[in-house]
PDB file of C-alpha atoms in Angstrom:
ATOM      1  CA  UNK A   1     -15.620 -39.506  13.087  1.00  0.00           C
ATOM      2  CA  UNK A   2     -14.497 -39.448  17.190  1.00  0.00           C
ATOM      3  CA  UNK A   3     -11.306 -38.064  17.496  1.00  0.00           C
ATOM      4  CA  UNK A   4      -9.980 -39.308  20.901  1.00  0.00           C
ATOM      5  CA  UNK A   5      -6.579 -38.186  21.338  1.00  0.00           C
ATOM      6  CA  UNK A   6      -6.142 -34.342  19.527  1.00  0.00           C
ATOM      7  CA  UNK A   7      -2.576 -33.657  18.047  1.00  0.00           C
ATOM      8  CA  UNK A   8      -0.692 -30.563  18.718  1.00  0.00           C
ATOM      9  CA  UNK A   9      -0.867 -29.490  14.705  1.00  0.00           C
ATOM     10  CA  UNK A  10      -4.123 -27.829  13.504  1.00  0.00           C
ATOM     11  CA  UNK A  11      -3.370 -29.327  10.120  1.00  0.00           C
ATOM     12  CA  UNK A  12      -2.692 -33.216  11.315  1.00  0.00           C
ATOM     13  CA  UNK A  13      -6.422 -32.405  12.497  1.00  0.00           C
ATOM     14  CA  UNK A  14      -7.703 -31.083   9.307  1.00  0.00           C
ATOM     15  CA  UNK A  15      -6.116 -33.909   7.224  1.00  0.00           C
ATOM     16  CA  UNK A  16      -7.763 -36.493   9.652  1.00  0.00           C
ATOM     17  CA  UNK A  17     -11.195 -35.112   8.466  1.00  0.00           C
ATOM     18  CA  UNK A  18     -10.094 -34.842   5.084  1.00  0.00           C
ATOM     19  CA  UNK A  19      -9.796 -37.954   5.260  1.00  0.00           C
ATOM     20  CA  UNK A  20     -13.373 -39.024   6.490  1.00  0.00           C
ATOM     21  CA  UNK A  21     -15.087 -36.966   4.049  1.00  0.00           C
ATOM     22  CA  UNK A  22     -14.444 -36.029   0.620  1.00  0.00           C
ATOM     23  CA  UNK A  23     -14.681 -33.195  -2.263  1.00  0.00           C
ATOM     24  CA  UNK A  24     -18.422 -34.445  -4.555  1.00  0.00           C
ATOM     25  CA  UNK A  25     -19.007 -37.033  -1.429  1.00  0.00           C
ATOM     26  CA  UNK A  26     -22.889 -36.612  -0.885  1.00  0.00           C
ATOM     27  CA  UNK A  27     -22.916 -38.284   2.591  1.00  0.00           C
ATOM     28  CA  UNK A  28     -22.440 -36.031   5.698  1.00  0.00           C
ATOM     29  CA  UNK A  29     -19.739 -36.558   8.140  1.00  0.00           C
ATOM     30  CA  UNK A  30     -20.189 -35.438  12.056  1.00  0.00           C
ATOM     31  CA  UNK A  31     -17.088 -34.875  14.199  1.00  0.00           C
ATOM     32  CA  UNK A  32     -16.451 -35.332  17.399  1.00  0.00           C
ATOM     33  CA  UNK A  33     -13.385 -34.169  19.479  1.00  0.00           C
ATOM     34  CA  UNK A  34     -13.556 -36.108  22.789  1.00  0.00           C
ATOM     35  CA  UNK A  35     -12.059 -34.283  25.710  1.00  0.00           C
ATOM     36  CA  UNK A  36     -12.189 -34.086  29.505  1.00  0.00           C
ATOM     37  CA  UNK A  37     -12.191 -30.790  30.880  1.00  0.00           C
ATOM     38  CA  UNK A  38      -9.240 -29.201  32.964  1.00  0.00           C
ATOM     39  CA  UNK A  39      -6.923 -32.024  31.211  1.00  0.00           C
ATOM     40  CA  UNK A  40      -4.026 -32.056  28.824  1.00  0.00           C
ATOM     41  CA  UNK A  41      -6.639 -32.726  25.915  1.00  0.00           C
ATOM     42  CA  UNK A  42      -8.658 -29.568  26.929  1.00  0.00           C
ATOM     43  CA  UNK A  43      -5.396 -27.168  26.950  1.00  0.00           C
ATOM     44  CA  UNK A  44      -4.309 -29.084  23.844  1.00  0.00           C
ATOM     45  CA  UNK A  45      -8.010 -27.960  22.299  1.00  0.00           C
ATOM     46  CA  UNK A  46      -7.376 -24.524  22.942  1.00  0.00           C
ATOM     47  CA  UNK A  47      -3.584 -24.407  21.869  1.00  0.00           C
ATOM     48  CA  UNK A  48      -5.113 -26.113  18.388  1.00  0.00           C
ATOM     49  CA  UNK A  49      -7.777 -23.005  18.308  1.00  0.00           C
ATOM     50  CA  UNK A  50      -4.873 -20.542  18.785  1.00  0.00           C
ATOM     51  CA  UNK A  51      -3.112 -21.932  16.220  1.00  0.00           C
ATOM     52  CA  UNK A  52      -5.799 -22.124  13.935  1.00  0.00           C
ATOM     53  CA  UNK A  53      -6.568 -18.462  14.484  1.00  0.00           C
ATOM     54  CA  UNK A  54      -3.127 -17.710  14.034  1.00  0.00           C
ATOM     55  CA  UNK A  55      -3.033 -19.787  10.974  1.00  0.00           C
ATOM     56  CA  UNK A  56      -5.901 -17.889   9.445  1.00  0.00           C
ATOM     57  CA  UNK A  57      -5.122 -14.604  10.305  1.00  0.00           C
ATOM     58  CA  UNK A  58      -1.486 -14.648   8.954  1.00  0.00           C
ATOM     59  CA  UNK A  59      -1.758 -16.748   5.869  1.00  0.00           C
ATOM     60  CA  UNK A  60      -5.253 -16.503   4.670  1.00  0.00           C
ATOM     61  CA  UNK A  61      -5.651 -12.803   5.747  1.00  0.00           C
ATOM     62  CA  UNK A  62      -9.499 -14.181   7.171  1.00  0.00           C
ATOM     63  CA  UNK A  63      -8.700 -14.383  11.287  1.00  0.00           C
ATOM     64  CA  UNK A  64      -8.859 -11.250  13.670  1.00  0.00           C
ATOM     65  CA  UNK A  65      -5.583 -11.430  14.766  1.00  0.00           C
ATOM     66  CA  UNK A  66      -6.628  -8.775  17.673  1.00  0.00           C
ATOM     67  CA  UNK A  67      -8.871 -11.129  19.399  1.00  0.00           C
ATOM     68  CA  UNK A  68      -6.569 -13.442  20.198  1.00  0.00           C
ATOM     69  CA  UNK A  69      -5.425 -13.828  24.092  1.00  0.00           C
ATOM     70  CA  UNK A  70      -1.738 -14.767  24.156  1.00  0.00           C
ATOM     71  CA  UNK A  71       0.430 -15.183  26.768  1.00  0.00           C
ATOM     72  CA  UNK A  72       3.830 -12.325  26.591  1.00  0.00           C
ATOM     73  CA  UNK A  73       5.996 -14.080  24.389  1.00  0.00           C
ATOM     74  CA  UNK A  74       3.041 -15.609  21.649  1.00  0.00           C
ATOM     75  CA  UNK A  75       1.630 -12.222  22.302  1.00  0.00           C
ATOM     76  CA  UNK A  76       4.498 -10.196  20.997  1.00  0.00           C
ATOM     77  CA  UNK A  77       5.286 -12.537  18.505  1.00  0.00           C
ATOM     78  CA  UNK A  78       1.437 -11.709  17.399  1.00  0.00           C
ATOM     79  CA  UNK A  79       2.256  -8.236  17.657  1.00  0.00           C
ATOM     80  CA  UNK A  80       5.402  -8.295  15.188  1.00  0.00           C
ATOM     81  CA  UNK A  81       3.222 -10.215  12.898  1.00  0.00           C
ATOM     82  CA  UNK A  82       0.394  -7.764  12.869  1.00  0.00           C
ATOM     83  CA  UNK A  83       3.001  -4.793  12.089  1.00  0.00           C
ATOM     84  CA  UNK A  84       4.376  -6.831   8.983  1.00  0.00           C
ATOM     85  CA  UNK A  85       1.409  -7.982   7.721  1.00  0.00           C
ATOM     86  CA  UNK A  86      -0.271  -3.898   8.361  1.00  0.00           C
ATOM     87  CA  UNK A  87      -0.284  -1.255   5.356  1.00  0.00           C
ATOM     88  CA  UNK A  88       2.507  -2.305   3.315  1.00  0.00           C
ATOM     89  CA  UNK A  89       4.429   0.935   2.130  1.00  0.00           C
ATOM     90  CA  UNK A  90       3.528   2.662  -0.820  1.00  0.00           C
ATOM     91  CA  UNK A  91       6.215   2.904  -3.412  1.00  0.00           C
ATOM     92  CA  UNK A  92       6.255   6.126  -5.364  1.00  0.00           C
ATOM     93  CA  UNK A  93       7.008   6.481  -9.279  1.00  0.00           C
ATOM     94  CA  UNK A  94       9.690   8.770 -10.276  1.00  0.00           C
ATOM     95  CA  UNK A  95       7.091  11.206 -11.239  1.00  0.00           C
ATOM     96  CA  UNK A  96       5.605  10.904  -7.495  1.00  0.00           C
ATOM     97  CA  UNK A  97       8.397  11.424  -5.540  1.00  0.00           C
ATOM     98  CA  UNK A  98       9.261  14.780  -7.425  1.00  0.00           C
ATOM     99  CA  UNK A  99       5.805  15.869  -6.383  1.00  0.00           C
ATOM    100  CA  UNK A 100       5.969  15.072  -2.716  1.00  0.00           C
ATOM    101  CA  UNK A 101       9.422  16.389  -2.407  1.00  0.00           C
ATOM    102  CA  UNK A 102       8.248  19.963  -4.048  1.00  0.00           C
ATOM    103  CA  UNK A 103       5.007  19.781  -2.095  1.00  0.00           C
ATOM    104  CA  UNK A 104       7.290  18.869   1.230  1.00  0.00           C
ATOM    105  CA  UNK A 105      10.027  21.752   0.043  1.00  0.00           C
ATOM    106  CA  UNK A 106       7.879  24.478  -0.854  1.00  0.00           C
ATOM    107  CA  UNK A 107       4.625  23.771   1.056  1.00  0.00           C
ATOM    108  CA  UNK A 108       1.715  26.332  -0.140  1.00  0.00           C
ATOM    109  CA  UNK A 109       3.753  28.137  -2.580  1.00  0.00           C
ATOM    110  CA  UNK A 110       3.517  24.457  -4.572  1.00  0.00           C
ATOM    111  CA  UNK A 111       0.841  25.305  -7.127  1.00  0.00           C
ATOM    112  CA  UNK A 112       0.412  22.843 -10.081  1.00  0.00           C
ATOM    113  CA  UNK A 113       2.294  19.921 -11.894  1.00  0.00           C
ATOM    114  CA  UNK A 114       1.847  17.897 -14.451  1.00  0.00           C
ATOM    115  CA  UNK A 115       3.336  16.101 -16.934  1.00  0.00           C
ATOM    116  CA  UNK A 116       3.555  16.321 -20.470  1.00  0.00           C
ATOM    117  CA  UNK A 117       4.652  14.328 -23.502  1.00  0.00           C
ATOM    118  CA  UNK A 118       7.640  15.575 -25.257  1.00  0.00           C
ATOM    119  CA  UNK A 119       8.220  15.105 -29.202  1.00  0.00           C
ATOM    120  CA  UNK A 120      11.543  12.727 -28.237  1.00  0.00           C
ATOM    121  CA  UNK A 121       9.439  10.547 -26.737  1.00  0.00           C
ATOM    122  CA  UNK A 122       9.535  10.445 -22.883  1.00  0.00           C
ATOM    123  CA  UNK A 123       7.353  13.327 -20.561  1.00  0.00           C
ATOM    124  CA  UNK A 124       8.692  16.317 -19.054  1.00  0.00           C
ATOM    125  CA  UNK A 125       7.823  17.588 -15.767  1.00  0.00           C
ATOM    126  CA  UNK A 126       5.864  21.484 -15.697  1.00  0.00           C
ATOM    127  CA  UNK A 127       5.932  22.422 -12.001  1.00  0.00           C
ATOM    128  CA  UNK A 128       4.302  26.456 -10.987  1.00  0.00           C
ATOM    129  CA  UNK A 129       5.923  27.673  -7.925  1.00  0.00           C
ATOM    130  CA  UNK A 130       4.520  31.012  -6.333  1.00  0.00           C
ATOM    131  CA  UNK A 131       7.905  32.448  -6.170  1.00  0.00           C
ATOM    132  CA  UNK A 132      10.199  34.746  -7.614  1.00  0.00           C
ATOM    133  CA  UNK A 133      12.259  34.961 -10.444  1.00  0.00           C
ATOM    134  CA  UNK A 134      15.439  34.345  -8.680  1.00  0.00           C
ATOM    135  CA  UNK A 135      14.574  31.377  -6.604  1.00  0.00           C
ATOM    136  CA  UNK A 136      12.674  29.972  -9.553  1.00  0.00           C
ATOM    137  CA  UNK A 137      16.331  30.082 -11.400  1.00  0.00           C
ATOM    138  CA  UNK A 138      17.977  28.091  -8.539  1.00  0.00           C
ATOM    139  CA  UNK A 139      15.031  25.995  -8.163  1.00  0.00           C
ATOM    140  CA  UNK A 140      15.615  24.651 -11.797  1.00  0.00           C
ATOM    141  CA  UNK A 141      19.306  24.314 -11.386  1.00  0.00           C
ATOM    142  CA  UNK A 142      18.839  22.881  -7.737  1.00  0.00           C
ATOM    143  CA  UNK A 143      16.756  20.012  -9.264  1.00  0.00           C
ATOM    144  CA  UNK A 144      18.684  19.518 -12.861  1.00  0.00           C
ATOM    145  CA  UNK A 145      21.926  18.892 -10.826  1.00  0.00           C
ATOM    146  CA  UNK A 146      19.856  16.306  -8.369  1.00  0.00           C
ATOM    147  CA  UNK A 147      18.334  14.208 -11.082  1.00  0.00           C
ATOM    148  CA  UNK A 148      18.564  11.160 -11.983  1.00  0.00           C
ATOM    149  CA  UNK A 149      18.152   9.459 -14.925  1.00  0.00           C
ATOM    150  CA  UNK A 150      15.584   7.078 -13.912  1.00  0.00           C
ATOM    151  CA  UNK A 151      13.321  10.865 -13.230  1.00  0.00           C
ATOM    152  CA  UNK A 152      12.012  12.976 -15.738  1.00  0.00           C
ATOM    153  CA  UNK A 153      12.952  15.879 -16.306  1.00  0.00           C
ATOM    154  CA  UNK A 154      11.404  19.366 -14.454  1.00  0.00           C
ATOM    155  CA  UNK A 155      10.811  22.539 -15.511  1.00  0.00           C
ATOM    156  CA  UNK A 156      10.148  25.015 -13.015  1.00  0.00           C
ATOM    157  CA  UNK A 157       7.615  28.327 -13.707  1.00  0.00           C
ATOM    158  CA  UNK A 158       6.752  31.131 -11.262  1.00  0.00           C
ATOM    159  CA  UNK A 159       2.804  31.635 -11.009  1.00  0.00           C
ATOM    160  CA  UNK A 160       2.911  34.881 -12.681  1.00  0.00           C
ATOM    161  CA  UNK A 161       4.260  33.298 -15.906  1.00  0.00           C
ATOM    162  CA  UNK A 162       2.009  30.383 -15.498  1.00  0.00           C
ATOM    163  CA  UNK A 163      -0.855  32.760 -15.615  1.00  0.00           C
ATOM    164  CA  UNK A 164      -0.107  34.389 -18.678  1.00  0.00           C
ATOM    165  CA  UNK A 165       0.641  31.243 -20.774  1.00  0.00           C
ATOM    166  CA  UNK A 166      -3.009  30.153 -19.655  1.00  0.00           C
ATOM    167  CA  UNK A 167      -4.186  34.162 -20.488  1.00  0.00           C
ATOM    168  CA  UNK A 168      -2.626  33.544 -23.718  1.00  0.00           C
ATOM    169  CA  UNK A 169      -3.336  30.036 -24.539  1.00  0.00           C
ATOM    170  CA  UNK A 170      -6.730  30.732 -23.840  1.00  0.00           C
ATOM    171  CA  UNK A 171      -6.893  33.586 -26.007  1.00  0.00           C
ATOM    172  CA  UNK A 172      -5.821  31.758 -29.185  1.00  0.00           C
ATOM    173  CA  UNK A 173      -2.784  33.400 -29.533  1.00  0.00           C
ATOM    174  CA  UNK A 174      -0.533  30.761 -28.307  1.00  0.00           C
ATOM    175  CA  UNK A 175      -0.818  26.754 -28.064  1.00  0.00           C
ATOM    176  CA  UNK A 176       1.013  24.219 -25.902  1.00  0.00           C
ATOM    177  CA  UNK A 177       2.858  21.539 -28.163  1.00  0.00           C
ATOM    178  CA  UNK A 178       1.127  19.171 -25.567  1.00  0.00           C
ATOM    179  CA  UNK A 179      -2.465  19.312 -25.390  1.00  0.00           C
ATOM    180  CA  UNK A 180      -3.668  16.619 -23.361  1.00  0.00           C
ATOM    181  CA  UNK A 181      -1.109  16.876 -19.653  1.00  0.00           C
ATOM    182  CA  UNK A 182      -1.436  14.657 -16.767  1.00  0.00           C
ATOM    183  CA  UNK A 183      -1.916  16.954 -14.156  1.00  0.00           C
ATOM    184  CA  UNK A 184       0.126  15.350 -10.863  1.00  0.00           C
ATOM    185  CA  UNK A 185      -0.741  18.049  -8.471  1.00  0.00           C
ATOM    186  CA  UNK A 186      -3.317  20.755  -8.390  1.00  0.00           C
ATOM    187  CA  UNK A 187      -3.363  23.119  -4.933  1.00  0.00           C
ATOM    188  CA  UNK A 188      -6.449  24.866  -6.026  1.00  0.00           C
ATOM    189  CA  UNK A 189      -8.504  21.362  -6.351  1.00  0.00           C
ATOM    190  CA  UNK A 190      -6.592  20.337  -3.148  1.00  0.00           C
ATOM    191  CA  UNK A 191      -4.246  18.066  -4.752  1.00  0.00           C
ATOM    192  CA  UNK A 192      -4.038  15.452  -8.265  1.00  0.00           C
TER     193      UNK A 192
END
């Protein structure tokens, strides 16, 4: 197949050599794209490449978008493209955004979460804070008058409690109604 005169559409190209050769066909087909250098057909050749790369970076995800050579305006249009198709944001569960906002709030005095089935059905959230008695109080009512209903519930502990439900649970003397909890943050293990 000789292709003499290129068109400006990367697909019109592909479809012409669809066309020529076939899914199962056992026969080879050559191409050739006849062009003159330093002519219309030669810039037309390279537009057709930058679309192509263009084409296969943003659809199929398979081009390297940063090797492409753009002039200003295709290059910034390359650079939005390369920030929407980057990372896409994460989006946290209910659960998840409790954490990060405690972790954010209360930095290293954040100790442990995790969650835990309750007997209604539904979990419950079990977070250890290493503060006092007083802030732990307005901790709990700080978060019970922020949630929503979409967000399980949260139970704030100090650390000293926390300790001596483990001391005791440990010991046989006392179980948790739960015995299997997700743990959602750990500071000790350096985080879930």
């Amino acid at each position: 197949m000789v292709n003499v005169d290129l068109p400006w559409n990367p697909a019109k190209l592909e479809q012409r050599i669809a066309r020529a050769w076939r899914k199962n066909q056992l026969r080879s087909v050559t191409v050739a794209n006849l062009v003159c250098e330093d002519s219309i057909e030669h810039n037309i050749l390279h537009l057709l490449g930058s679309k192509q790369a263009i084409a296969d970076g943003v659809l199929d995800g398979e081009g390297d978008l940063s090797k492409l050579k753009m002039p200003s305006g295709r290059g910034a249009f390359l650079e939005r493209m390369k920030a929407m198709m980057g990372t896409p944001p994460r989006i946290l569960t209910a659960e998840e955004r409790i954490v990060e906002e405690l972790r954010e709030r209360h930095g290293t005095r954040f100790v442990h979460c995790e969650a835990r089935s309750r007997s209604e059905g539904g979990i419950h959230l079990l977070a250890v804070l290493d503060i006092g008695t007083p802030e732990t109080a307005a901790e709990n009512a700080r978060l019970a008058a922020a949630r929503d209903e979409a967000a399980p519930p949260v139970e704030i502990i100090g650390r000293e409690t926390w300790e001596t439900l483990q001391r005791l649970a440990a010991s046989g003397m006392m179980q948790f109604a739960c015995t299997n909890p997700r743990v959602l943050f750990n500071a000790e293990s350096g985080g879930a």
